[in-house]
Coordinates of C-alpha atoms in Angstrom, one line a residue:
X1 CA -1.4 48.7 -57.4
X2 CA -4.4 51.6 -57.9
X3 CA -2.1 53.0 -60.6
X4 CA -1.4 50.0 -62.5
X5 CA -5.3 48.3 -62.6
X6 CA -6.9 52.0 -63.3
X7 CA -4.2 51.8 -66.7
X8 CA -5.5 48.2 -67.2
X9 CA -8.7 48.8 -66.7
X10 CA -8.4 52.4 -69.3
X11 CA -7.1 49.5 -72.1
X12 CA -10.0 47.3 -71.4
X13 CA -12.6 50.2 -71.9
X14 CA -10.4 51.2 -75.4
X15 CA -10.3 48.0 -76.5
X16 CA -14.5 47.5 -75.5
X17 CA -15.2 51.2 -77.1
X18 CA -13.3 49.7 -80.7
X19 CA -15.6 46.7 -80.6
X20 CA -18.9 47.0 -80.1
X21 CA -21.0 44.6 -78.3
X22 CA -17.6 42.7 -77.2
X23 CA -17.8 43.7 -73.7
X24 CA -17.8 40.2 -72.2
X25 CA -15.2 38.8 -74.2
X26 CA -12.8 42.3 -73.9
X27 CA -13.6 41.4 -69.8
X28 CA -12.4 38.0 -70.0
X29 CA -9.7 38.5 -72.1
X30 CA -8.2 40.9 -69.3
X31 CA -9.2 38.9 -66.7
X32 CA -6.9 36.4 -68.4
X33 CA -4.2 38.4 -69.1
X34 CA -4.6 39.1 -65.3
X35 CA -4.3 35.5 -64.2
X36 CA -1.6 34.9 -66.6
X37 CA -4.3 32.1 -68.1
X38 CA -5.2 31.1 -71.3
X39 CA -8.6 32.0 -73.5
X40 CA -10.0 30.0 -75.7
X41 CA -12.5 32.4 -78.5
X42 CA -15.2 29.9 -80.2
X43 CA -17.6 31.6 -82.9
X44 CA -18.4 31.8 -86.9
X45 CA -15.7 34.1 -89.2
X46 CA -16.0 37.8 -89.4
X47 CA -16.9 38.3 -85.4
X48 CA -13.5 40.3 -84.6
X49 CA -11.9 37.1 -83.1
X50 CA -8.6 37.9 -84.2
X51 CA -9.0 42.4 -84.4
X52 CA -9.7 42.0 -80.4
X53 CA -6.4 40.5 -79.5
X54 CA -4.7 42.3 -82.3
X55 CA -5.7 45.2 -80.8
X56 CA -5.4 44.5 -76.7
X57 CA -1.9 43.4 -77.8
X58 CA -1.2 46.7 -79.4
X59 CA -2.1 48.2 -76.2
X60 CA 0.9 46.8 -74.5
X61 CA 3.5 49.3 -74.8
X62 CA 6.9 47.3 -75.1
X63 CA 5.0 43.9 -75.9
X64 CA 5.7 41.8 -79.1
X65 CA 2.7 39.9 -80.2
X66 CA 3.2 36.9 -82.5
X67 CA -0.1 35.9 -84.3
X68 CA -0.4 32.8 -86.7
X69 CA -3.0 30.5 -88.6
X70 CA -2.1 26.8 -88.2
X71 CA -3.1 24.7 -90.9
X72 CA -2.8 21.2 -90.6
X73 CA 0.5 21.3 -92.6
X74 CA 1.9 24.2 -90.4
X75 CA 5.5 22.7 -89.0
X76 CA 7.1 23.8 -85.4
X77 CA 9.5 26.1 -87.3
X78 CA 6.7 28.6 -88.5
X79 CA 5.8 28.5 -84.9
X80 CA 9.0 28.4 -82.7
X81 CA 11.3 29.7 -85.5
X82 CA 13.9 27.6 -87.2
X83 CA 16.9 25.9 -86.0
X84 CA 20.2 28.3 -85.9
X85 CA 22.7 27.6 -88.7
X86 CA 25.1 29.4 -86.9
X87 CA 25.0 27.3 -84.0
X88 CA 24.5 24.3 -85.8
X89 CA 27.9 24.7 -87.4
X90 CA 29.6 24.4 -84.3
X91 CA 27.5 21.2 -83.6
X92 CA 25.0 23.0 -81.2
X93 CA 21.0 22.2 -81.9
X94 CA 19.6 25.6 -81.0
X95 CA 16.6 27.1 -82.0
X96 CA 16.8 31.3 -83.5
X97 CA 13.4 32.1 -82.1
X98 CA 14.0 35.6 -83.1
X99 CA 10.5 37.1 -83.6
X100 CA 8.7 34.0 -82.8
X101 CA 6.0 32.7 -80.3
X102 CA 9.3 32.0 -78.0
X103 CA 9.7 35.4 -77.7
X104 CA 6.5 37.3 -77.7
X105 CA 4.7 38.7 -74.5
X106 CA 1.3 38.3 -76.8
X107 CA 0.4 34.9 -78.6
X108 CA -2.7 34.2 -81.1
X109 CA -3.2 31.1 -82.3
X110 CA -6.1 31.1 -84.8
X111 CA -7.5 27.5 -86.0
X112 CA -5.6 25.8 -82.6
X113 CA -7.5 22.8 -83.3
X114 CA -5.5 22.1 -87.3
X115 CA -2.9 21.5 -84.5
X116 CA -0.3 18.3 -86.5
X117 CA 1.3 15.9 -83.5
X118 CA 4.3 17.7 -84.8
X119 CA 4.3 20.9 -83.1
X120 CA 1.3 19.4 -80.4
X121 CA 3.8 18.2 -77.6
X122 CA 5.9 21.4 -77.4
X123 CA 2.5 24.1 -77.9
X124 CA 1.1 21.8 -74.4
X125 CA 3.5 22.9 -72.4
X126 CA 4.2 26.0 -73.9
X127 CA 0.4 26.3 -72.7
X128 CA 0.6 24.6 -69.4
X129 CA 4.0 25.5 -68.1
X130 CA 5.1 28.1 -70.3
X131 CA 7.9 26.9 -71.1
X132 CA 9.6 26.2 -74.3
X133 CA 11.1 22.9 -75.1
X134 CA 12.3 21.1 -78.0
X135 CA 15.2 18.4 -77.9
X136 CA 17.6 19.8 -75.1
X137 CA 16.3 23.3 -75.4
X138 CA 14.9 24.3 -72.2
X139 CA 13.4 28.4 -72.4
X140 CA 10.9 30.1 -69.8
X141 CA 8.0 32.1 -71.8
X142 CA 8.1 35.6 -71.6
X143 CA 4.0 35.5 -72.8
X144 CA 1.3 37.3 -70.6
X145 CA -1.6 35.2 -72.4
X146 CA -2.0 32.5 -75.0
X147 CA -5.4 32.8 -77.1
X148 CA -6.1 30.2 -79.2
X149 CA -9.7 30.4 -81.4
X150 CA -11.4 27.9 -83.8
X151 CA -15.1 28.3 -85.7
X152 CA -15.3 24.2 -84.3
X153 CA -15.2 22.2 -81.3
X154 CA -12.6 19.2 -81.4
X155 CA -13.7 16.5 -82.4
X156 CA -11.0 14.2 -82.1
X157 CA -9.9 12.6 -78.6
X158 CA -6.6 13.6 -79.5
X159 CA -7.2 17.1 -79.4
X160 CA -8.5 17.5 -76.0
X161 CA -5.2 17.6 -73.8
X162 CA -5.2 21.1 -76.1
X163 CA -8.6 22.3 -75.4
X164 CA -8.4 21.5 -71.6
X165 CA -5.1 23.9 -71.9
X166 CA -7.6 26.9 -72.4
X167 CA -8.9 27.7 -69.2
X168 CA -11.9 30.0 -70.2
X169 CA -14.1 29.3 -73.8
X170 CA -15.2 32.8 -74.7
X171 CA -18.6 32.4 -77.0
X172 CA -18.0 34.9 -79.8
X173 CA -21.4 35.6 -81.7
X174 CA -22.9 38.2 -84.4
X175 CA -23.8 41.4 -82.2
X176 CA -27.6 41.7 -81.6
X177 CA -29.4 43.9 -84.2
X178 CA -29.9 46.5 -82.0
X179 CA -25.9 47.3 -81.9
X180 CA -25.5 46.9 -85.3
X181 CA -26.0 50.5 -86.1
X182 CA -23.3 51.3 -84.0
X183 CA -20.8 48.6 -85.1
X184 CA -20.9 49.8 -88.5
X185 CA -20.3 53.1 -87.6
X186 CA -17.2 52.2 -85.5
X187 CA -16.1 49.1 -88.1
X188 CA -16.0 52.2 -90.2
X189 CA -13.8 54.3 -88.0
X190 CA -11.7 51.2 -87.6
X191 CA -11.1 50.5 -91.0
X192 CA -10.2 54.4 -92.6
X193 CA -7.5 53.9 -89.9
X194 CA -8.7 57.5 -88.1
X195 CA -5.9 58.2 -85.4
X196 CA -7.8 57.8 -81.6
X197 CA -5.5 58.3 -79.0
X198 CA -4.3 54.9 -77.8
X199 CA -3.9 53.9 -73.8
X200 CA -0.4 52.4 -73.1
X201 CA 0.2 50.1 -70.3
X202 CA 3.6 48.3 -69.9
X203 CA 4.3 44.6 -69.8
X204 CA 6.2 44.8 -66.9
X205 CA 3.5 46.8 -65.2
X206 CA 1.3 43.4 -66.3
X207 CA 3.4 41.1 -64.9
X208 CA 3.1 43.1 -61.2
X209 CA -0.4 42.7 -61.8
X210 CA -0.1 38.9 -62.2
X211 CA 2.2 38.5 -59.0
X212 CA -0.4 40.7 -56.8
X213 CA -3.3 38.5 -58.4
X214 CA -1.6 35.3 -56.8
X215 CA -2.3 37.3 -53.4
X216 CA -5.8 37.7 -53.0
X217 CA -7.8 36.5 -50.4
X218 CA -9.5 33.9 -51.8
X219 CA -11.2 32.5 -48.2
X220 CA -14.3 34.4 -48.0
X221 CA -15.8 32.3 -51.5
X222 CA -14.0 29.1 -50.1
X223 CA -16.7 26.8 -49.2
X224 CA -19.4 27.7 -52.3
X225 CA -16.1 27.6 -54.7
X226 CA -15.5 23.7 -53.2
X227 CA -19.1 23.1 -53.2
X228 CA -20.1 24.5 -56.8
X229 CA -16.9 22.5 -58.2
X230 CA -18.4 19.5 -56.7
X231 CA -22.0 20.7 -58.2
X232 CA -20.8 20.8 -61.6
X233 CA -19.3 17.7 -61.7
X234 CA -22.5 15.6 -60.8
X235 CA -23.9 18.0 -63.5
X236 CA -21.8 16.1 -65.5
X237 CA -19.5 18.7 -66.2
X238 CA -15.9 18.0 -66.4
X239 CA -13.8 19.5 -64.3
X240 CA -10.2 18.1 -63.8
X241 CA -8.1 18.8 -60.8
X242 CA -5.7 20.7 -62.6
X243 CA -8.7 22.9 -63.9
X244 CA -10.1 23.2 -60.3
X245 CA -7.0 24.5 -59.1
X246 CA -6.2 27.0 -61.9
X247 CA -9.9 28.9 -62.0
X248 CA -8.8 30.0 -58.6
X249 CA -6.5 32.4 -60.4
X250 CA -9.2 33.7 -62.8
X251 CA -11.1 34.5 -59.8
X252 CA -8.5 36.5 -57.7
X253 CA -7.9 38.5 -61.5
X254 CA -11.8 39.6 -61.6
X255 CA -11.5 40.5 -57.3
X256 CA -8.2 42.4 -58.6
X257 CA -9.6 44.5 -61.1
X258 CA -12.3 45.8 -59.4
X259 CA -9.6 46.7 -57.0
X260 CA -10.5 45.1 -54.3
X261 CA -7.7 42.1 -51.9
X262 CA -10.6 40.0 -51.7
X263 CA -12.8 37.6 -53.1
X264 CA -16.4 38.1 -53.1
X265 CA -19.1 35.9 -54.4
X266 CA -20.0 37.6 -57.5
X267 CA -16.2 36.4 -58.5
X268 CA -17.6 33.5 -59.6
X269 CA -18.9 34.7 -62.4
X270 CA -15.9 33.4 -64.3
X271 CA -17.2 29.9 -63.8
X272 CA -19.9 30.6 -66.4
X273 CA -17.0 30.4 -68.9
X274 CA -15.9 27.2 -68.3
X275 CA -18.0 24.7 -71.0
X276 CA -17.1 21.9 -72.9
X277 CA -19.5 21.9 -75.3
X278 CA -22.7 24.5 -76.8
X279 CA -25.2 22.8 -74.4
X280 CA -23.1 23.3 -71.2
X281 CA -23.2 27.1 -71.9
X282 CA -26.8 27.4 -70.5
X283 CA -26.8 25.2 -67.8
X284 CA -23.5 26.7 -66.6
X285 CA -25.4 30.4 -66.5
X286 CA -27.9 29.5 -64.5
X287 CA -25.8 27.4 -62.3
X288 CA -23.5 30.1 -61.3
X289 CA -26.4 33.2 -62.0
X290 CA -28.3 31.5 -58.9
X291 CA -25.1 31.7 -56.7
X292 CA -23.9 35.3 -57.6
X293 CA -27.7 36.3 -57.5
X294 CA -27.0 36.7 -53.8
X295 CA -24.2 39.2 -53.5
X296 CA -25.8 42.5 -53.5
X297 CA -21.4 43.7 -53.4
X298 CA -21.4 47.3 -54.5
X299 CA -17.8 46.5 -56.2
X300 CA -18.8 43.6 -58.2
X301 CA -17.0 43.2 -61.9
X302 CA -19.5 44.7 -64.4
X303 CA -20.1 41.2 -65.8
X304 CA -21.5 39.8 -63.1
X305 CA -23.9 42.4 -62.8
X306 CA -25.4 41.4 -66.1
X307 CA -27.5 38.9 -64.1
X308 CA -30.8 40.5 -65.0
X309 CA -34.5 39.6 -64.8
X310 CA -35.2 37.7 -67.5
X311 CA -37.9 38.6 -69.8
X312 CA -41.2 36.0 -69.2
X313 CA -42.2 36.2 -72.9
X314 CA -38.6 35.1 -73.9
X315 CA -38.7 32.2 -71.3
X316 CA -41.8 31.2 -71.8
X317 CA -41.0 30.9 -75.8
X318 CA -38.2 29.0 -75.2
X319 CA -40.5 26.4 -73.0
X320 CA -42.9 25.9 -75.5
X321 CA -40.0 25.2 -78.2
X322 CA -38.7 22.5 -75.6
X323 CA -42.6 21.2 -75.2
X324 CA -42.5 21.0 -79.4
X325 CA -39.5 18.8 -79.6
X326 CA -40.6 16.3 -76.8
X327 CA -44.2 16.1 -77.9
X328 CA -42.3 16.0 -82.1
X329 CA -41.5 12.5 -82.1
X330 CA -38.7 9.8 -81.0
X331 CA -35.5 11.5 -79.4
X332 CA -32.0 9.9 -79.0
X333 CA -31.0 9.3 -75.2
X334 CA -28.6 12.2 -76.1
X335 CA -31.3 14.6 -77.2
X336 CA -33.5 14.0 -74.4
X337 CA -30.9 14.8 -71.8
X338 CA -30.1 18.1 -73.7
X339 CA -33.8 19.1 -73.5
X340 CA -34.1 18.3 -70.2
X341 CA -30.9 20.2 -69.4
X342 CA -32.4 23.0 -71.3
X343 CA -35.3 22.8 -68.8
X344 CA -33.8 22.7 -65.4
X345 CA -31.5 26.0 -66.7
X346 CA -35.5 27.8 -67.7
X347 CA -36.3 26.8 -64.0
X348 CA -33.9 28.7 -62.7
X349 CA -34.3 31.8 -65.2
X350 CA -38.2 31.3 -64.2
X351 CA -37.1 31.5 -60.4
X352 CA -36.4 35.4 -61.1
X353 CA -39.3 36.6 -62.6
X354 CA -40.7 39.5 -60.9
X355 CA -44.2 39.1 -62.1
X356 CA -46.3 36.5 -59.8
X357 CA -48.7 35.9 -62.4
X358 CA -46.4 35.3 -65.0
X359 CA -44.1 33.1 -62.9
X360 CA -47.3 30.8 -61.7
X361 CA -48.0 30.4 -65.1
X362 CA -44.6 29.5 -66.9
X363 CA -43.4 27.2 -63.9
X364 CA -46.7 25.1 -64.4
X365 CA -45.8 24.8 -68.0
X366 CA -42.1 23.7 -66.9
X367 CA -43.9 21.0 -64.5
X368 CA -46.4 19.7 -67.2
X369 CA -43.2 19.2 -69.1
X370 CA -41.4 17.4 -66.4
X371 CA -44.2 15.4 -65.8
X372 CA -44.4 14.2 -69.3
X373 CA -40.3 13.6 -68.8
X374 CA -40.9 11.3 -66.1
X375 CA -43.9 9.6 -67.6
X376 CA -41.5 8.1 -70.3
X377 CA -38.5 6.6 -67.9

């Protein structure tokens, strides 16, 4: 087992080395991979969406990755291949699914959402099941992940059977400016194609991963995983069954790469991954940063050790933007409630503020606020 996460673990830090500033989303995607769930990457063009998985799947030794842009014209052949003329002679529907997504151990679906109801039935439980099926055609996945990505959101009801599909939404944003110096340098590197010695690990050795990962001793975190489930959902976040069921597996995958065979509280830092939509982001952080906050867990995963103090002058800007907006003018119902989630996630950033002074003084902004809120319901 030690052998097989420290190779993991060696791509990961490859993969994070190539693309700087990517650490989060390089942590998720292995975490993932680990689970044998499916990412979902959301951000503008020209943030290395598609390089990162390109890359992670070149890591896999004796893996065949299959990578395509749907359009909304794209038919289930370019996907699943075309239908065997051979075969068909002989009166047998069959699909040759020779060097397609049927047969590929790494799948990257860019633009999921241009999705047609043509190839949508069969990519859901490709997704879900991992299985292939078309007419009588019946064919168990070989794939370690699916990663879909999109510069949108759906929009359309239709589309969000897919999007529930994706267990984690990975935010993939422009690097801060302080990085930049350093992404240019290694976007440089990247792109003269100079040779850097590439860590291998095997798909097979993946797939033992994934079998130890459903072993994991998930009791310790029990009770807060139940009761932050139930948290989030009179947060009026969404959070199906079938959802609540599956995150248990991304959280026995970030327990099994820090090599540990059980669950600790930090684990649930994977739940901060979990949005619908741009505003849940926030309120999901400091949701889960206040429940993590108290394992002190020497073994943690990295990422959830990048709950840090937050800086008073940032939180206190942030505040006075919010104070702006409500004191602007008229706001929708929908507005108001995304300003006033806004506010209860700069509570709970304001609750970690070293500073006394500075803590007195931002939380008595936050309540002048609230009491504002309150004076107009």
């Amino acid at each position: 087992m030690t052998q097989n996460i420290n190779k993991l673990n060696t791509v990961l830090n490859y993969v994070k080395d190539t693309f700087v500033g990517k650490n989060d989303v390089v942590d998720l995607l292995g975490i993932c991979m680990l689970a044998r769930e499916n990412a979902f990457l959301y951000g503008p063009p020209g943030t290395a969406k598609s390089a990162i998985v390109r890359t992670l799947a070149k890591t896999v030794k004796d893996g065949k990755n299959f990578e395509y842009l749907l359009t909304r014209f794209t038919e289930p052949n370019e996907i699943f291949g075309p239908f065997d003329i051979r075969k068909l002679k002989d009166g047998e529907l069959l699909t040759n699914t020779e060097g397609m997504m049927p047969e590929a151990s790494m799948v990257f679906l860019d633009e999921i959402f241009n999705a047609n109801s043509a190839i949508l039935n069969s990519l859901l439980t490709a997704l879900n099941e991992k299985i292939f099926k078309r007419g009588k055609e019946t064919k168990n996945l070989p794939a370690l992940m699916f990663v879909g990505a999109s510069n949108v959101l759906p929009e359309d009801e239709a589309l969000n059977a897919l999007f529930d599909r994706f267990l984690i939404r990975i935010n993939v944003d422009y690097v801060h400016p302080d990085l930049l110096q350093q992404v240019l340098l290694a976007g440089r590197k990247l792109e003269n194609n100079i040779d850097t010695e590439t860590p291998e690990i095997l798909s097979d050795e993946i797939r033992e991963l994934q079998s130890l990962c459903r072993n994991i001793d998930l009791k310790p975190i029990y009770e807060v995983y139940l009761n932050t489930i139930i948290s989030l959902r009179n947060t009026g976040i969404a959070i199906s069954d079938r959802r609540a069921v599956k995150l248990q597996n991304l959280i026995a995958a970030s327990a099994l790469i820090c090599g540990r065979n059980e669950a600790i509280l930090s684990d649930l830092w994977v739940l901060k991954h979990i949005w619908d939509t741009e505003e849940q982001i926030e309120i999901l952080e400091g949701i889960i940063n206040r429940t993590i906050e108290k394992d002190e867990d020497p073994k943690s995963h990295p990422q959830a050790l990048q709950n840090k103090t937050p800086n008073p002058e940032e939180v206190m800007k942030d505040v006075k933007i919010l104070i702006d907006k409500w004191d602007g003018g008229t706001l929708s119902f929908e507005e108001q409630n995304v300003i006033k989630d806004k506010l209860r996630y700069l509570q709970t950033r304001c609750d970690w503020i070293r500073n006394p002074e500075q803590k007195q003084y931002i939380q008595k902004e936050i309540e002048s606020l609230w009491q504002k809120i309150l004076q107009t319901v």
